[in-house]
Coordinates of C-alpha atoms in Angstrom, one line a residue:
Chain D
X1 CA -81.0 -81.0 87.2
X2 CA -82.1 -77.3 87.7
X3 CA -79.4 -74.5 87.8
X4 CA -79.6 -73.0 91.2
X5 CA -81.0 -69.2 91.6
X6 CA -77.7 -67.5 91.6
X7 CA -76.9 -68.9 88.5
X8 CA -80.1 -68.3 86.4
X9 CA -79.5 -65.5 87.8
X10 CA -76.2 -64.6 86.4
X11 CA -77.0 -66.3 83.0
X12 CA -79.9 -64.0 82.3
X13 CA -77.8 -60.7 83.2
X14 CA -75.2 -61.7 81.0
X15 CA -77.6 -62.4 77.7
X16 CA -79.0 -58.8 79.2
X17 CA -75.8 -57.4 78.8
X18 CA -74.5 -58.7 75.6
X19 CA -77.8 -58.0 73.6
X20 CA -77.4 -54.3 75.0
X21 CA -74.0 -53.9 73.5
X22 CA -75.4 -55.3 70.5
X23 CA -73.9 -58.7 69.6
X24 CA -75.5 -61.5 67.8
X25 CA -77.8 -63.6 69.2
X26 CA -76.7 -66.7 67.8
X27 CA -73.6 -66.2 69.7
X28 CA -74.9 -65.3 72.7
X29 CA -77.4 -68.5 72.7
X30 CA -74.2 -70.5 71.7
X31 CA -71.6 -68.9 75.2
X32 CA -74.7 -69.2 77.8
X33 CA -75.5 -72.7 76.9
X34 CA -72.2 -73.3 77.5
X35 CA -71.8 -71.5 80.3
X36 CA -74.6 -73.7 81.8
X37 CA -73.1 -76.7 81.0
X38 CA -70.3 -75.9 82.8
X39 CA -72.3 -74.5 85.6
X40 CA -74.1 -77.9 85.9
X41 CA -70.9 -79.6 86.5
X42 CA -69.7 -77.3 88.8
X43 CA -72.9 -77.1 90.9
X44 CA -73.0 -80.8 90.9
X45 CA -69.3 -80.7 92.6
X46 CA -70.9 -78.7 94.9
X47 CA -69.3 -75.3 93.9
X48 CA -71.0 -72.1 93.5
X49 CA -71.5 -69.3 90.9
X50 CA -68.5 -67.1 92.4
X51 CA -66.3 -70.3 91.9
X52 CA -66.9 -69.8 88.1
X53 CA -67.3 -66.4 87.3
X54 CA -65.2 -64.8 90.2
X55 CA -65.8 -61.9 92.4
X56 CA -66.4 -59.2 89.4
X57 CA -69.3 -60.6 87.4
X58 CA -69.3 -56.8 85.4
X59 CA -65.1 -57.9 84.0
X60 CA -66.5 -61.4 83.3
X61 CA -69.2 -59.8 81.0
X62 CA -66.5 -57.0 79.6
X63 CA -64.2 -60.2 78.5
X64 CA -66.6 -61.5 76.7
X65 CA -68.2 -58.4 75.7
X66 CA -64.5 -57.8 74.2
X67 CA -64.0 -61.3 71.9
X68 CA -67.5 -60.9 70.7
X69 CA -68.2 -58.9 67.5
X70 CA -70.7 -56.5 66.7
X71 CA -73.8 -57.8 65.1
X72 CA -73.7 -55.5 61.6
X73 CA -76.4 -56.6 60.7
X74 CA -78.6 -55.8 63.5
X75 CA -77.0 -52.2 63.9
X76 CA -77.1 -51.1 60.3
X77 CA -80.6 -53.1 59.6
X78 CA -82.7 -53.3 62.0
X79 CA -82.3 -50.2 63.7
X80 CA -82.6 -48.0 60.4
X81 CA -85.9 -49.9 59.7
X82 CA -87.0 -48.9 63.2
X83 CA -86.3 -45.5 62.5
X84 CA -88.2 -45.8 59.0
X85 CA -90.9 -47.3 60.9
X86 CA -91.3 -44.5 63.5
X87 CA -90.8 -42.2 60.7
X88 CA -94.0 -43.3 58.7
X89 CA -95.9 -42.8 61.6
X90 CA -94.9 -39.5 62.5
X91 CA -95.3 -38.5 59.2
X92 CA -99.1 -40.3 58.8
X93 CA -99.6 -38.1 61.8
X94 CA -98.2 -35.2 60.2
X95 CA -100.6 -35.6 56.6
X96 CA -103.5 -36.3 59.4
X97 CA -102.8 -32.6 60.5
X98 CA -103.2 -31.4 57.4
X99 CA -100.6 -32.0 55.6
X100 CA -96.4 -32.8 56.2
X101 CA -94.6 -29.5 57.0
X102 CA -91.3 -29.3 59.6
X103 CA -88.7 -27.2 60.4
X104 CA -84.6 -27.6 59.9
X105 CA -84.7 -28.3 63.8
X106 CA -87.0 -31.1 63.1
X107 CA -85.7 -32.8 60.8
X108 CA -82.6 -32.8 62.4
X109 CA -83.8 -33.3 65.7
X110 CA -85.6 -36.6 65.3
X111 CA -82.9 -38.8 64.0
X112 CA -80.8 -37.3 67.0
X113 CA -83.6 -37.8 69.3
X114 CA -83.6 -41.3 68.2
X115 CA -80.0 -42.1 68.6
X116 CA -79.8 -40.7 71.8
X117 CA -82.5 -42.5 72.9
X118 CA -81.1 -46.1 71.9
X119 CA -78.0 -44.8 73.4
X120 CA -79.5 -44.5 76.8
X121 CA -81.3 -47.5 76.7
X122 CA -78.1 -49.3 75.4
X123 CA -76.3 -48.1 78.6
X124 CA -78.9 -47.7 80.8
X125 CA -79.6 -51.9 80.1
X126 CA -75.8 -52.4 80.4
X127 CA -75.0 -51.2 83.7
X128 CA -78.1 -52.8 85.4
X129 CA -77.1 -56.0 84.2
X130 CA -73.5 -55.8 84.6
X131 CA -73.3 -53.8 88.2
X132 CA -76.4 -54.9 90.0
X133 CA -76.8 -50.9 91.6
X134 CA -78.8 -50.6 94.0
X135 CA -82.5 -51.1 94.0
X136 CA -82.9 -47.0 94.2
X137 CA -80.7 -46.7 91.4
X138 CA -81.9 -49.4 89.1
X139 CA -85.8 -47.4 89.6
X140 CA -84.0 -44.2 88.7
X141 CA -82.5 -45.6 85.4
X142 CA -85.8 -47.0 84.3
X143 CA -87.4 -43.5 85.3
X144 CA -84.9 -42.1 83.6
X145 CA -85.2 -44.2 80.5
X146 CA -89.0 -43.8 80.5
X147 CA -89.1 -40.3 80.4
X148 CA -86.6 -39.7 78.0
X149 CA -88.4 -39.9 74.7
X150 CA -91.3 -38.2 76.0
X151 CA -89.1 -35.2 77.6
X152 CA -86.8 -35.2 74.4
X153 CA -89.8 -34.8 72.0
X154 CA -91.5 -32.0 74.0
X155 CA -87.7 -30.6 74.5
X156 CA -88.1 -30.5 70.2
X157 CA -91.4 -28.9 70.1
X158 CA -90.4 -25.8 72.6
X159 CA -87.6 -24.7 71.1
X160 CA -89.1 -25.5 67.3
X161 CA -91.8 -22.9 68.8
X162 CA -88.5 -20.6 70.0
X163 CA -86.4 -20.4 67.4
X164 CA -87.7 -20.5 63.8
X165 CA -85.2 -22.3 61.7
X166 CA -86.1 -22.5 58.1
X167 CA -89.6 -24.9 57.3
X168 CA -90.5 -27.1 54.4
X169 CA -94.3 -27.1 53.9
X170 CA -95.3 -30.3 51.3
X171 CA -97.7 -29.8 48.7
X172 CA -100.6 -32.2 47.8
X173 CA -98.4 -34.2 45.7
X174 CA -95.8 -34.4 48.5
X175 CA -98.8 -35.5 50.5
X176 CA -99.9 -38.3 48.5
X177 CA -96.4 -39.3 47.8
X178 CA -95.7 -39.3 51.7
X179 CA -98.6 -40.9 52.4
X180 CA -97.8 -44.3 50.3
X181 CA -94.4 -44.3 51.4
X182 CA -95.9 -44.5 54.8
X183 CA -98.4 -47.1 53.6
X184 CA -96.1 -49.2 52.1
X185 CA -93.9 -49.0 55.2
X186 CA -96.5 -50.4 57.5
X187 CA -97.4 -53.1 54.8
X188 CA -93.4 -53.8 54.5
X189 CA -93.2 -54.3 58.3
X190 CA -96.4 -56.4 58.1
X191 CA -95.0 -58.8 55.3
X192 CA -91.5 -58.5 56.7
X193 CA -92.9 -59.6 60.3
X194 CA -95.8 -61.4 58.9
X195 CA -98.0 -59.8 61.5
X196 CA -101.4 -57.6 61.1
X197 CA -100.5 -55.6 63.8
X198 CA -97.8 -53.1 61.4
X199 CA -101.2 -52.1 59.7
X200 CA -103.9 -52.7 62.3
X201 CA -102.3 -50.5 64.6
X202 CA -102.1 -47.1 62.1
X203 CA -105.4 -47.5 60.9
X204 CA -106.5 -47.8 64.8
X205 CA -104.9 -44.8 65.4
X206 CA -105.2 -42.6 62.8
X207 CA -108.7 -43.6 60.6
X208 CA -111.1 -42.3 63.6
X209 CA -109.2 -39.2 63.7
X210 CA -109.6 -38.7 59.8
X211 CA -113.1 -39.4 60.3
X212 CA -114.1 -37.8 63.2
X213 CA -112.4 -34.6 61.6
X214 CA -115.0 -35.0 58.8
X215 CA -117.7 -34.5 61.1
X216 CA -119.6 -31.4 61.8
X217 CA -118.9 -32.0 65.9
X218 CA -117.1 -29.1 67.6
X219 CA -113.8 -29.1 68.7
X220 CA -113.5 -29.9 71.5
X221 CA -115.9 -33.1 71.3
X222 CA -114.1 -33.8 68.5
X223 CA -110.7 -33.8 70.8
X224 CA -112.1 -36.0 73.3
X225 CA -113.5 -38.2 70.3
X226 CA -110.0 -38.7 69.2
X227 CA -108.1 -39.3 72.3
X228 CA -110.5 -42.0 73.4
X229 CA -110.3 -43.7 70.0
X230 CA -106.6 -43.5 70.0
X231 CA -106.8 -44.9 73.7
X232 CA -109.4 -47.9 73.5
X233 CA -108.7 -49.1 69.5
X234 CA -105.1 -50.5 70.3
X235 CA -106.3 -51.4 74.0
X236 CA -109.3 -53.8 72.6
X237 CA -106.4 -54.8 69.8
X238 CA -104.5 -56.3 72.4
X239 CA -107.1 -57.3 74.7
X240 CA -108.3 -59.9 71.6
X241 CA -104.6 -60.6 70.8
X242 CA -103.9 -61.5 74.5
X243 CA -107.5 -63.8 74.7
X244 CA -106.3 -65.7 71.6
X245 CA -102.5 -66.1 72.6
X246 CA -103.9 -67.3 75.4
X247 CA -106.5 -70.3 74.0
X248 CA -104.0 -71.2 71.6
X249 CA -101.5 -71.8 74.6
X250 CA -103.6 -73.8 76.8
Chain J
X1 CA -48.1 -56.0 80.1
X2 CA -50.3 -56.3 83.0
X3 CA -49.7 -59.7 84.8
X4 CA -53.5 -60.9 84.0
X5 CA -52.1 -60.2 80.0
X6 CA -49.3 -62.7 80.8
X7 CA -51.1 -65.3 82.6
X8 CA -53.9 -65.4 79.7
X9 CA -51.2 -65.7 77.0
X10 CA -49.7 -68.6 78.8
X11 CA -53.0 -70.1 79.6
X12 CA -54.0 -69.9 76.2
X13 CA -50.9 -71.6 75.3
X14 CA -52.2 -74.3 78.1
X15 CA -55.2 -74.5 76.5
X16 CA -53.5 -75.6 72.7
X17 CA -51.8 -78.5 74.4
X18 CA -55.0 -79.7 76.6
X19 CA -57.2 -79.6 73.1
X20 CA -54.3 -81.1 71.3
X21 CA -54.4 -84.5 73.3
X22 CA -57.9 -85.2 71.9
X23 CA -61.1 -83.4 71.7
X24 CA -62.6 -82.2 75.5
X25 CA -65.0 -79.7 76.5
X26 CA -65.1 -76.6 78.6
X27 CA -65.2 -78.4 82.3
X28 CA -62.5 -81.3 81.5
X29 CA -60.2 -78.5 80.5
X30 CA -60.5 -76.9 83.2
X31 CA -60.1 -80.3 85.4
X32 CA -56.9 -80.6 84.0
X33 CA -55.6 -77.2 84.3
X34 CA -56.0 -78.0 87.8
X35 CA -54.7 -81.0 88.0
X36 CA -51.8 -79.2 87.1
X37 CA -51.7 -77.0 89.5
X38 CA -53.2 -74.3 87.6
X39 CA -55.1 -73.4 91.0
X40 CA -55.0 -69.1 90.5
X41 CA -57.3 -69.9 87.2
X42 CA -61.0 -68.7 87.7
X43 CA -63.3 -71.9 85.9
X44 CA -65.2 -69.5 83.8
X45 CA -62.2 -67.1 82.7
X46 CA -61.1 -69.9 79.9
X47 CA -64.6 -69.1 78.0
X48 CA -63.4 -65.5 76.8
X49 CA -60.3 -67.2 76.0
X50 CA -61.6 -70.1 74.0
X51 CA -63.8 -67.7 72.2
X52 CA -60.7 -65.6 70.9
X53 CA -59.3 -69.1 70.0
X54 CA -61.7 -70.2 68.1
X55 CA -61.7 -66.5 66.1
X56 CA -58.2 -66.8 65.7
X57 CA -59.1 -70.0 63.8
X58 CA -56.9 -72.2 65.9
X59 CA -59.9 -74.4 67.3
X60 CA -63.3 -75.6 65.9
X61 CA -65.9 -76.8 67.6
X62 CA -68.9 -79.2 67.6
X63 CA -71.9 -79.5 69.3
X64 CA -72.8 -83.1 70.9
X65 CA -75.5 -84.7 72.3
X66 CA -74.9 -86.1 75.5
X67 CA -75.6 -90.3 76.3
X68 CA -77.1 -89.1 79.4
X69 CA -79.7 -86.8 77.8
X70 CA -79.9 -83.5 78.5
X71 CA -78.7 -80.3 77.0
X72 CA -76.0 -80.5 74.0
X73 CA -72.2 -80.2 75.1
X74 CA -69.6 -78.0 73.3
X75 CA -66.4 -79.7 72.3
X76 CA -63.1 -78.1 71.1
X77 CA -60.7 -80.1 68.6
X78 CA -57.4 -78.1 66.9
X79 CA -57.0 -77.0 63.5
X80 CA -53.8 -77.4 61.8
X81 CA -53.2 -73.5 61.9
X82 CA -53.6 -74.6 66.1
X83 CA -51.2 -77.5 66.4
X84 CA -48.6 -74.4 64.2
X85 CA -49.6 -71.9 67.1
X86 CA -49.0 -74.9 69.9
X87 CA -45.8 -75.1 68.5
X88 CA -44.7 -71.6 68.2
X89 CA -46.1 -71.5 71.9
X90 CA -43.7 -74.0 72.7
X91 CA -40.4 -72.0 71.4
X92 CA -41.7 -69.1 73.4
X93 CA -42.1 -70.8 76.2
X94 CA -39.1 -72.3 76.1
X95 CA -37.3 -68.8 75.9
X96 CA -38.9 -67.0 78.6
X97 CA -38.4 -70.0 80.8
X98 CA -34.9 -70.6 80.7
X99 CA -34.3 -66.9 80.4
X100 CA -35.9 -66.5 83.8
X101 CA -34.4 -69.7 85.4
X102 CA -31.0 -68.8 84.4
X103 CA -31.6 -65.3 85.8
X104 CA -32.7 -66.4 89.0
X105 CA -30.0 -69.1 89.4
X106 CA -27.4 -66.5 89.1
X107 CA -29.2 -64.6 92.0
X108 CA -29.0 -67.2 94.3

């Protein structure tokens, strides 16, 4: 017997809502499936969601919310080895500009950026699920959420141009040594997630740039090389990852 | 104490003596809490509950599969440290009942 909509419903807001406020996902499987067991037997009885979870759905998720503990491993794992990813690829981007240099601002800047940003998301994930706002609202908070890494980073670069804080400026043996920390971070993630794309997508991105730069083309052609390149490599990338998920589906 | 704080402690005390008469599962409990009377009880507001209980270490559970097919079912069975907590349940219980009985005798 299928669960009616209301209660799909409810059962998907809730997982929502507990992976936001970052518990284990073991547990989480664990409470919905029983949840829907219990939801089965009730809608067979001919009762209805609000029968079972009562007229506040957001203090149904907080109880739970409440006995459930926070996944350690998840926040002090896998979110510093999401920063360490981002980092490598900032910094490949850096070396690919000839060579790593950043300011006190920036170096403090990122990390907080990145918090900040998880942060919003975290909330931003919690309240949809748990409050149901308004379809207005909901668009705002995804606006909201969309823009703020983008608006955040150039935020960083203005005032990095406004105030000058002081700047380290890495030398070639920084470079190199940056450069295969980076490397072996992409092939990390590749082993760790035994997936190509951790080093496809890097060398996508930043290997047309390097060569294009070694080119005798102007600027500007070579700027509108580069862009392209960045654009269509990981767009055909996933194009032929999409056809083959695809085939092997069907 | 807010009255919701009371009503879970006693319901949790409720839900030691339903799991004590022999393992059950999420939807039987809460047959029997009405059964009982226990009407004012949302179905789903034992699952909070149950999951603090089993923290606590005074339940364990198990996951069956069901004769009828179908997705597993979750069933609760005490631990000695629960049938300890059922009892000390009990004593309070006790307390706070006749305190309040004795109090509102003398009213009348």
């Amino acid at each position: 017997m299928e669960l009616s909509k209301e209660s799909e419903d409810f059962i998907g807001r809730l997982q929502v809502y507990l992976m936001a406020s970052g518990k284990k996902e073991k547990e989480i499987e664990e409470i919905t499936e029983e949840l829907k067991d219990h939801l089965h037997e009730a809608e067979r009885r001919g009762k209805g969601i609000e029968d079972v979870v009562g007229n506040s759905p957001k203090e149904y998720m907080e109880q739970f919310s409440q006995e459930m503990p926070l996944d350690k491993g998840m926040i002090f794992k896998v979110i510093p080895l999401i920063y360490i990813g981002a980092l490598a690829y900032l910094l490949i981007g850096e070396i690919m500009d000839g060579g790593v240099e950043f300011s006190l601002l920036e170096a403090v800047g990122y990390p907080v950026i990145f918090l900040f940003i998880i942060g919003i998301y975290s909330f931003g994930l919690r309240y949809i699920s748990s409050s149901r706002p308004a379809r207005w609202k909901e668009w705002l908070i995804y606006g909201i959420a969309g823009f703020a890494p983008m608006g955040s980073f150039v935020a960083l670069v203005f005032f990095n141009n406004q105030f000058s804080t002081p700047t380290v400026e890495f030398g070639t043996a920084g470079n190199v040594l940056t450069f295969l920390f980076a490397a072996a971070v992409f092939i990390g993630m590749a082993l760790w997630s035994k997936l190509w794309a951790p080093i496809i997508i890097p060398v996508l991105l930043f290997v047309p740039e390097y060569l294009i730069g070694l080119t005798e083309l102007s600027t500007s052609t070579k700027l509108i090389l580069t862009s392209s390149f960045i654009l269509i490599g990981p767009l055909v990338y996933f194009l032929i990852l999409f056809k083959k998920e695809n085939k092997s589906s069907t | 104490m807010s009255s919701s704080q009371l009503l879970k402690g006693i319901l949790e005390g409720c839900l030691l003596s339903i799991i004590s008469q022999g393992e059950t599962y999420g939807y039987e409990m809460i047959e029997k809490l009405n059964q009982h009377g226990f009407t004012m009880v949302k179905e789903g507001s034992i699952y909070p509950l149950l999951l603090r209980m089993k923290k606590e270490g005074w339940v364990e559970t198990s996951q069956k599969q069901l004769p009828s097919g179908g997705p597993k079912r979750k069933y609760y069975k005490l631990t000695e440290q629960g049938e300890v907590e059922l009892e000390e349940f009990k004593k309070r219980w006790d307390t706070i009942s006749s305190s309040v009985e004795r109090l509102l005798d003398k009213e009348g």
